[in-house]
């Protein structure tokens, strides 16, 4: 039976990068004898234009029936009026809620041929291999908000259960890696962070005594990510801190366009998307980097479809092409060859077919 994969390209460069990831998945299916059934749906601004809702009922049904979902990005200036009833970003929050995904998993691995694309010195980048787990359902993004003409508030809340499930997923991932976890909070100031830290201390001691655990305040973590990135293995943190730290960490790799992510629940379903947004400044020009989305599709092959070998082959193909010097503009360096979004997709598919 074919594995049903929901495909939600969204807005801006989302449609361009998802098209390349689909070509790669089709190449994997053809070469290794798998059957994937891609079901396309609308989300974000494109969905608002077509249906009036950022996460239409039809998309909700599609997602419910899918084994995994591949997402591009949502948003853009056309839909950015703060007074609008529907905002594209709401579609994303509704999608995550519908899938029950609570952990956003973002691997950050530096690659020697991309060192020049990072603002950091090469000696700092050597051997960096981090997985950041960002909590996705709680915290200040979801708390009660208030606003008057002269004041505003956003409240931040977390429950023990929300914290524990994220920490457990991080610990399980660490056990398959270098067995080190860094828990990031702001326990010197925030009550939610004091709960986070006490739950983390208890849970790791009780359930994962084999792991090396460190606790860092988020401001120090932001600094250490740049001064000693090679020391981190798995980072676990709450929603907003994770949002900010992962964008910072993307600069270790060189470009937001290179980084994949998976949003996971306790089943093997998942939502896979690049970490970048819809990039309206370059949308429609065929110059977006599709690698983050293609690497997200590889994560989908591994986590949701159980195709470890195929996932690794896709990852190898992406880095073989990048190592060979083919580059979209965001990762260009002296001596590399420029290519378009589709050109990068072509080269990765050709590499897979040759492998
Ligand atoms: P962005 O990630 O879209 O772009 C930031 C910068 O990185 C831009 O200069 C862009 O050109 C560049 N960039 C991003 N992805 C790239 C790629 N694949 N290849 C080459 N360059 C790339 O962030 P932004 O500009 O702050 O936001 C634009 C829109 O995207 C907003 O509407 C925002 O709400 C939305 N957004 C959506 C998501 C999502 O769908 N998950 C995430 C972040 C932002």
CSV table of C-alpha atoms and ligand atoms in Angstrom, one decimal:
chain,number,residue,atom,x,y,z
A,1,UNK,CA,0.0,0.0,0.0
A,2,UNK,CA,1.2,3.5,-0.8
A,3,UNK,CA,2.2,5.7,2.1
A,4,UNK,CA,0.0,8.8,2.1
A,5,UNK,CA,2.1,12.0,2.4
A,6,UNK,CA,0.3,15.3,2.9
A,7,UNK,CA,1.9,18.1,0.9
A,8,UNK,CA,1.3,21.7,2.0
A,9,UNK,CA,3.5,24.0,-0.1
A,10,UNK,CA,2.0,27.2,1.5
A,11,UNK,CA,3.2,30.6,0.3
A,12,UNK,CA,6.2,32.3,-1.3
A,13,UNK,CA,9.3,30.1,-1.7
A,14,UNK,CA,7.4,27.3,0.1
A,15,UNK,CA,5.9,26.2,-3.2
A,16,UNK,CA,9.4,26.4,-5.0
A,17,UNK,CA,11.3,24.4,-2.4
A,18,UNK,CA,8.6,21.8,-1.8
A,19,UNK,CA,8.5,21.1,-5.6
A,20,UNK,CA,12.2,20.1,-5.5
A,21,UNK,CA,11.7,17.9,-2.3
A,22,UNK,CA,8.8,16.1,-4.1
A,23,UNK,CA,11.1,15.4,-7.1
A,24,UNK,CA,13.6,13.9,-4.7
A,25,UNK,CA,11.0,11.7,-3.0
A,26,UNK,CA,9.7,10.5,-6.4
A,27,UNK,CA,13.3,9.6,-7.4
A,28,UNK,CA,13.7,7.6,-4.1
A,29,UNK,CA,10.3,5.8,-4.8
A,30,UNK,CA,11.3,4.9,-8.3
A,31,UNK,CA,14.8,3.8,-7.5
A,32,UNK,CA,14.1,1.8,-4.3
A,33,UNK,CA,10.6,0.4,-5.2
A,34,UNK,CA,8.5,2.4,-2.7
A,35,UNK,CA,5.0,3.9,-3.3
A,36,UNK,CA,4.2,7.3,-2.0
A,37,UNK,CA,0.8,8.9,-2.6
A,38,UNK,CA,1.2,12.7,-2.4
A,39,UNK,CA,-2.0,14.6,-1.4
A,40,UNK,CA,-1.8,18.3,-1.8
A,41,UNK,CA,-3.6,20.8,0.4
A,42,UNK,CA,-3.8,24.5,1.0
A,43,UNK,CA,-2.4,26.3,4.1
A,44,UNK,CA,-1.5,29.9,5.0
A,45,UNK,CA,-2.1,32.8,2.7
A,46,UNK,CA,-2.9,30.6,-0.3
A,47,UNK,CA,-5.6,28.9,1.8
A,48,UNK,CA,-7.0,32.3,2.9
A,49,UNK,CA,-7.2,33.5,-0.7
A,50,UNK,CA,-9.0,30.3,-1.8
A,51,UNK,CA,-11.3,29.5,1.2
A,52,UNK,CA,-11.1,32.4,3.7
A,53,UNK,CA,-9.4,30.1,6.3
A,54,UNK,CA,-5.7,29.6,6.9
A,55,UNK,CA,-6.3,26.0,7.8
A,56,UNK,CA,-9.4,24.9,5.9
A,57,UNK,CA,-11.4,21.8,6.8
A,58,UNK,CA,-10.3,20.0,3.7
A,59,UNK,CA,-6.6,20.4,4.8
A,60,UNK,CA,-7.5,19.2,8.3
A,61,UNK,CA,-9.0,16.0,6.8
A,62,UNK,CA,-6.0,15.5,4.5
A,63,UNK,CA,-3.6,15.8,7.4
A,64,UNK,CA,-5.6,13.4,9.5
A,65,UNK,CA,-5.4,10.7,6.9
A,66,UNK,CA,-1.7,11.2,6.1
A,67,UNK,CA,1.2,9.2,7.5
A,68,UNK,CA,3.4,12.3,7.5
A,69,UNK,CA,3.1,15.9,6.2
A,70,UNK,CA,5.7,17.9,4.2
A,71,UNK,CA,5.2,21.7,4.6
A,72,UNK,CA,6.9,24.6,2.8
A,73,UNK,CA,6.3,27.9,4.6
A,74,UNK,CA,3.4,30.3,5.2
A,75,UNK,CA,3.0,34.1,5.2
A,76,UNK,CA,3.9,37.2,3.2
A,77,UNK,CA,3.2,40.9,2.9
A,78,UNK,CA,-0.1,40.3,1.2
A,79,UNK,CA,-1.6,38.8,4.4
A,80,UNK,CA,0.4,40.8,7.0
A,81,UNK,CA,-2.3,43.3,8.1
A,82,UNK,CA,-2.3,42.9,11.9
A,83,UNK,CA,-6.1,43.7,12.0
A,84,UNK,CA,-6.9,40.9,9.5
A,85,UNK,CA,-9.3,38.2,10.8
A,86,UNK,CA,-7.2,35.4,9.5
A,87,UNK,CA,-3.4,35.3,9.5
A,88,UNK,CA,-1.4,32.7,7.6
A,89,UNK,CA,0.7,31.9,10.8
A,90,UNK,CA,-2.6,30.8,12.5
A,91,UNK,CA,-2.8,28.0,9.9
A,92,UNK,CA,0.6,26.7,11.1
A,93,UNK,CA,-0.5,26.8,14.8
A,94,UNK,CA,-3.7,25.0,13.9
A,95,UNK,CA,-1.8,22.4,11.8
A,96,UNK,CA,0.5,21.6,14.7
A,97,UNK,CA,-2.4,21.3,17.1
A,98,UNK,CA,-4.3,19.0,14.7
A,99,UNK,CA,-1.3,16.7,14.5
A,100,UNK,CA,-0.5,16.9,18.2
A,101,UNK,CA,3.1,17.6,17.5
A,102,UNK,CA,4.9,19.0,20.6
A,103,UNK,CA,8.6,18.8,19.8
A,104,UNK,CA,10.3,20.6,17.0
A,105,UNK,CA,13.5,18.8,16.3
A,106,UNK,CA,16.2,20.7,14.5
A,107,UNK,CA,19.5,19.1,13.6
A,108,UNK,CA,22.4,21.6,13.1
A,109,UNK,CA,25.4,20.0,11.6
A,110,UNK,CA,28.2,22.0,10.1
A,111,UNK,CA,29.8,20.9,6.8
A,112,UNK,CA,33.3,21.8,5.8
A,113,UNK,CA,32.5,22.9,2.3
A,114,UNK,CA,30.0,25.5,3.8
A,115,UNK,CA,32.4,27.0,6.4
A,116,UNK,CA,32.9,30.0,4.2
A,117,UNK,CA,29.1,30.7,4.2
A,118,UNK,CA,29.1,31.1,8.0
A,119,UNK,CA,30.2,34.3,9.8
A,120,UNK,CA,32.1,32.2,12.3
A,121,UNK,CA,35.7,31.2,12.0
A,122,UNK,CA,36.3,27.7,10.6
A,123,UNK,CA,38.0,26.4,13.8
A,124,UNK,CA,34.8,27.1,15.7
A,125,UNK,CA,32.7,25.2,13.2
A,126,UNK,CA,34.7,22.0,13.1
A,127,UNK,CA,32.7,19.0,14.2
A,128,UNK,CA,29.5,20.9,15.2
A,129,UNK,CA,26.7,18.4,15.4
A,130,UNK,CA,23.7,19.6,17.6
A,131,UNK,CA,20.1,18.6,17.8
A,132,UNK,CA,17.9,21.3,19.3
A,133,UNK,CA,14.4,20.3,20.6
A,134,UNK,CA,12.1,23.2,20.9
A,135,UNK,CA,8.8,22.7,22.9
A,136,UNK,CA,6.0,23.6,20.5
A,137,UNK,CA,2.7,23.7,22.3
A,138,UNK,CA,3.1,25.9,25.4
A,139,UNK,CA,4.9,29.0,26.6
A,140,UNK,CA,4.4,32.6,25.8
A,141,UNK,CA,3.2,32.1,22.2
A,142,UNK,CA,0.1,30.4,23.5
A,143,UNK,CA,-0.6,32.3,26.7
A,144,UNK,CA,-3.3,34.9,27.3
A,145,UNK,CA,-2.6,38.2,25.7
A,146,UNK,CA,-3.9,41.7,26.5
A,147,UNK,CA,-3.6,45.0,24.8
A,148,UNK,CA,-4.7,48.6,25.5
A,149,UNK,CA,-3.4,51.7,23.7
A,150,UNK,CA,-0.6,52.1,26.2
A,151,UNK,CA,0.1,48.6,27.6
A,152,UNK,CA,0.3,45.0,26.5
A,153,UNK,CA,1.0,41.7,28.1
A,154,UNK,CA,1.7,38.1,27.0
A,155,UNK,CA,1.5,35.4,29.7
A,156,UNK,CA,3.8,32.4,29.7
A,157,UNK,CA,2.7,29.1,31.3
A,158,UNK,CA,3.9,25.5,31.3
A,159,UNK,CA,2.7,22.3,32.9
A,160,UNK,CA,4.9,19.6,34.3
A,161,UNK,CA,3.5,17.2,31.7
A,162,UNK,CA,4.4,19.5,28.8
A,163,UNK,CA,7.9,19.8,30.1
A,164,UNK,CA,8.4,16.1,30.8
A,165,UNK,CA,7.4,14.8,27.4
A,166,UNK,CA,9.8,17.2,25.7
A,167,UNK,CA,12.6,16.3,28.0
A,168,UNK,CA,12.0,12.6,27.5
A,169,UNK,CA,12.1,12.9,23.8
A,170,UNK,CA,15.4,14.9,24.0
A,171,UNK,CA,16.9,12.3,26.4
A,172,UNK,CA,16.0,9.4,24.1
A,173,UNK,CA,17.6,11.2,21.1
A,174,UNK,CA,20.7,11.9,23.3
A,175,UNK,CA,21.0,8.2,24.0
A,176,UNK,CA,21.4,7.5,20.3
A,177,UNK,CA,24.1,10.2,20.1
A,178,UNK,CA,26.8,11.4,22.4
A,179,UNK,CA,24.7,11.2,25.6
A,180,UNK,CA,24.8,14.8,26.6
A,181,UNK,CA,21.8,17.1,27.2
A,182,UNK,CA,21.8,20.8,27.7
A,183,UNK,CA,18.6,22.1,29.2
A,184,UNK,CA,18.1,25.8,28.5
A,185,UNK,CA,15.9,28.1,30.7
A,186,UNK,CA,15.8,31.5,32.4
A,187,UNK,CA,15.5,30.1,36.0
A,188,UNK,CA,17.0,33.1,37.6
A,189,UNK,CA,14.0,35.3,36.5
A,190,UNK,CA,11.0,33.3,35.3
A,191,UNK,CA,8.7,31.1,37.3
A,192,UNK,CA,8.0,28.8,34.3
A,193,UNK,CA,11.8,28.4,33.9
A,194,UNK,CA,12.1,27.4,37.6
A,195,UNK,CA,9.5,24.7,37.1
A,196,UNK,CA,11.4,23.7,33.9
A,197,UNK,CA,14.7,23.4,35.7
A,198,UNK,CA,13.3,21.4,38.7
A,199,UNK,CA,11.4,19.0,36.5
A,200,UNK,CA,14.6,18.6,34.4
A,201,UNK,CA,16.8,17.9,37.4
A,202,UNK,CA,14.3,15.3,38.8
A,203,UNK,CA,13.5,13.6,35.5
A,204,UNK,CA,17.1,13.2,34.2
A,205,UNK,CA,18.3,11.9,37.6
A,206,UNK,CA,15.4,9.4,37.9
A,207,UNK,CA,15.0,8.2,34.3
A,208,UNK,CA,18.2,9.0,32.5
A,209,UNK,CA,21.1,8.8,35.0
A,210,UNK,CA,23.4,7.7,32.2
A,211,UNK,CA,23.3,11.1,30.4
A,212,UNK,CA,25.6,14.0,31.1
A,213,UNK,CA,23.2,17.0,31.8
A,214,UNK,CA,24.0,20.7,32.0
A,215,UNK,CA,21.6,23.5,32.7
A,216,UNK,CA,22.2,26.9,31.0
A,217,UNK,CA,20.5,30.2,31.2
A,218,UNK,CA,19.2,31.2,27.8
A,219,UNK,CA,21.4,34.3,27.6
A,220,UNK,CA,24.5,32.3,28.4
A,221,UNK,CA,23.4,29.6,25.9
A,222,UNK,CA,23.1,32.2,23.1
A,223,UNK,CA,26.8,33.1,23.8
A,224,UNK,CA,28.1,29.5,24.2
A,225,UNK,CA,26.4,28.5,20.9
A,226,UNK,CA,28.8,30.9,19.2
A,227,UNK,CA,31.9,30.5,21.5
A,228,UNK,CA,31.9,26.7,21.9
A,229,UNK,CA,29.3,25.2,19.5
A,230,UNK,CA,31.2,21.9,19.2
A,231,UNK,CA,30.5,21.2,22.9
A,232,UNK,CA,26.7,20.8,22.5
A,233,UNK,CA,25.0,17.5,21.7
A,234,UNK,CA,21.2,17.7,22.4
A,235,UNK,CA,19.7,21.0,23.5
A,236,UNK,CA,16.2,21.0,25.1
A,237,UNK,CA,14.3,24.2,25.6
A,238,UNK,CA,10.9,25.9,25.7
A,239,UNK,CA,9.1,27.4,22.8
A,240,UNK,CA,10.4,31.0,22.5
A,241,UNK,CA,14.0,30.3,23.6
A,242,UNK,CA,14.1,27.4,21.0
A,243,UNK,CA,12.7,29.6,18.3
A,244,UNK,CA,15.4,32.2,18.8
A,245,UNK,CA,18.4,29.8,19.5
A,246,UNK,CA,17.7,27.7,16.4
A,247,UNK,CA,17.8,30.8,14.1
A,248,UNK,CA,21.0,31.7,15.7
A,249,UNK,CA,22.3,28.2,15.3
A,250,UNK,CA,21.4,28.2,11.6
A,251,UNK,CA,24.3,30.7,11.1
A,252,UNK,CA,26.8,28.0,12.2
A,253,UNK,CA,25.7,26.1,9.1
A,254,UNK,CA,25.8,29.1,6.8
A,255,UNK,CA,22.2,29.7,5.8
A,256,UNK,CA,18.6,29.2,7.0
A,257,UNK,CA,18.0,27.6,3.6
A,258,UNK,CA,20.1,24.5,4.6
A,259,UNK,CA,18.3,23.5,7.8
A,260,UNK,CA,15.6,20.9,8.1
A,261,UNK,CA,13.2,20.3,11.0
A,262,UNK,CA,10.7,17.7,12.1
A,263,UNK,CA,7.8,18.3,14.5
A,264,UNK,CA,7.0,15.1,16.2
A,265,UNK,CA,4.3,13.6,18.5
A,266,UNK,CA,4.4,10.2,20.3
A,267,UNK,CA,3.3,8.3,17.2
A,268,UNK,CA,5.6,8.1,14.2
A,269,UNK,CA,3.6,10.7,12.4
A,270,UNK,CA,5.2,14.0,11.9
A,271,UNK,CA,5.4,17.4,10.2
A,272,UNK,CA,8.5,18.1,8.2
A,273,UNK,CA,9.5,21.6,7.1
A,274,UNK,CA,12.6,23.7,6.5
A,275,UNK,CA,13.2,26.2,9.4
A,276,UNK,CA,12.9,29.2,7.1
A,277,UNK,CA,9.9,31.2,6.2
A,278,UNK,CA,8.3,32.2,2.9
A,279,UNK,CA,11.1,34.6,2.1
A,280,UNK,CA,9.0,37.2,0.1
A,281,UNK,CA,12.2,39.1,-0.8
A,282,UNK,CA,13.2,36.2,-3.1
A,283,UNK,CA,9.9,34.5,-3.9
A,284,UNK,CA,9.1,33.7,-7.5
A,285,UNK,CA,12.7,34.2,-8.7
A,286,UNK,CA,13.8,30.6,-8.6
A,287,UNK,CA,16.8,31.3,-6.4
A,288,UNK,CA,15.7,29.8,-3.1
A,289,UNK,CA,17.8,27.1,-1.6
A,290,UNK,CA,15.7,23.8,-1.5
A,291,UNK,CA,18.2,21.9,0.6
A,292,UNK,CA,16.5,22.5,4.0
A,293,UNK,CA,13.3,21.1,2.6
A,294,UNK,CA,15.0,18.2,0.9
A,295,UNK,CA,16.7,17.4,4.1
A,296,UNK,CA,13.3,17.6,5.9
A,297,UNK,CA,12.0,15.1,3.5
A,298,UNK,CA,15.0,12.8,4.4
A,299,UNK,CA,14.0,13.2,8.1
A,300,UNK,CA,10.4,12.1,7.1
A,301,UNK,CA,11.8,9.0,5.4
A,302,UNK,CA,13.7,8.1,8.5
A,303,UNK,CA,11.2,9.0,11.3
A,304,UNK,CA,7.8,8.5,9.8
A,305,UNK,CA,8.4,5.9,7.0
A,306,UNK,CA,11.2,3.8,8.6
A,307,UNK,CA,13.4,4.2,5.5
A,308,UNK,CA,16.8,4.9,7.2
A,309,UNK,CA,18.9,3.8,4.3
A,310,UNK,CA,17.0,6.0,1.8
A,311,UNK,CA,17.1,9.0,4.3
A,312,UNK,CA,20.9,8.7,4.5
A,313,UNK,CA,21.2,8.4,0.7
A,314,UNK,CA,19.2,11.7,0.3
A,315,UNK,CA,21.4,13.4,2.9
A,316,UNK,CA,24.6,12.1,1.2
A,317,UNK,CA,23.3,13.3,-2.2
A,318,UNK,CA,22.6,16.8,-0.9
A,319,UNK,CA,26.0,17.2,0.6
A,320,UNK,CA,27.8,15.6,-2.4
A,321,UNK,CA,26.2,18.3,-4.6
A,322,UNK,CA,27.1,21.1,-2.2
A,323,UNK,CA,30.7,19.7,-1.8
A,324,UNK,CA,31.0,19.6,-5.6
A,325,UNK,CA,30.5,23.4,-5.5
A,326,UNK,CA,27.0,23.8,-6.8
A,327,UNK,CA,25.3,26.6,-4.8
A,328,UNK,CA,22.2,28.7,-4.6
A,329,UNK,CA,23.0,32.3,-3.9
A,330,UNK,CA,22.6,32.1,-0.1
A,331,UNK,CA,25.5,29.7,0.2
A,332,UNK,CA,27.7,30.9,-2.7
A,333,UNK,CA,31.4,31.3,-2.0
A,334,UNK,CA,34.4,32.2,-4.1
A,335,UNK,CA,35.0,29.4,-6.6
A,336,UNK,CA,31.5,27.9,-6.4
A,337,UNK,CA,29.0,27.6,-9.3
A,338,UNK,CA,25.7,29.4,-9.0
A,339,UNK,CA,22.5,27.5,-9.6
A,340,UNK,CA,18.8,27.9,-9.4
A,341,UNK,CA,16.3,26.2,-7.1
A,342,UNK,CA,15.5,23.7,-9.8
A,343,UNK,CA,19.1,23.3,-10.8
A,344,UNK,CA,19.9,22.2,-7.2
A,345,UNK,CA,17.0,19.8,-7.3
A,346,UNK,CA,18.2,18.4,-10.7
A,347,UNK,CA,21.7,17.8,-9.4
A,348,UNK,CA,20.5,16.1,-6.2
A,349,UNK,CA,18.1,13.8,-8.2
A,350,UNK,CA,20.9,13.0,-10.7
A,351,UNK,CA,23.2,12.1,-7.8
A,352,UNK,CA,20.6,9.8,-6.2
A,353,UNK,CA,20.0,8.1,-9.5
A,354,UNK,CA,23.8,7.6,-10.0
A,355,UNK,CA,24.3,6.2,-6.5
B,1,LIG,P1,12.4,34.1,6.2
B,1,LIG,O1,12.9,32.9,6.8
B,1,LIG,O2,11.3,33.9,5.2
B,1,LIG,O3,13.6,34.9,5.5
B,1,LIG,C1,14.7,35.4,6.2
B,1,LIG,C2,15.9,35.7,5.2
B,1,LIG,O4,16.5,34.4,4.8
B,1,LIG,C3,15.4,36.4,3.9
B,1,LIG,O5,16.4,37.3,3.5
B,1,LIG,C4,15.3,35.2,2.9
B,1,LIG,O6,15.5,35.6,1.6
B,1,LIG,C5,16.4,34.2,3.4
B,1,LIG,N1,16.0,32.8,3.2
B,1,LIG,C6,15.1,32.1,3.8
B,1,LIG,N2,14.9,30.9,3.3
B,1,LIG,C7,15.8,30.9,2.3
B,1,LIG,C8,16.1,29.9,1.3
B,1,LIG,N3,15.5,28.7,1.3
B,1,LIG,N4,17.0,30.1,0.4
B,1,LIG,C9,17.7,31.3,0.3
B,1,LIG,N5,17.4,32.3,1.2
B,1,LIG,C10,16.5,32.1,2.2
B,1,LIG,O7,11.9,35.0,7.4
B,1,LIG,P2,11.2,36.4,7.4
B,1,LIG,O8,11.6,37.3,6.2
B,1,LIG,O9,11.3,37.0,8.7
B,1,LIG,O10,9.6,36.1,7.2
B,1,LIG,C11,9.0,36.1,5.9
B,1,LIG,C12,7.6,35.5,6.1
B,1,LIG,O11,7.7,34.1,6.5
B,1,LIG,C13,6.8,36.1,7.2
B,1,LIG,O12,5.4,36.2,6.8
B,1,LIG,C14,6.9,35.2,8.4
B,1,LIG,O13,5.7,35.2,9.2
B,1,LIG,C15,6.9,33.8,7.6
B,1,LIG,N6,7.5,32.8,8.4
B,1,LIG,C16,7.0,31.5,8.2
B,1,LIG,C17,7.6,30.4,8.8
B,1,LIG,C18,6.9,29.1,8.6
B,1,LIG,O14,6.1,29.0,7.7
B,1,LIG,N7,7.3,28.1,9.4
B,1,LIG,C19,8.7,30.6,9.6
B,1,LIG,C20,9.3,31.9,9.7
B,1,LIG,C21,8.7,32.9,9.1
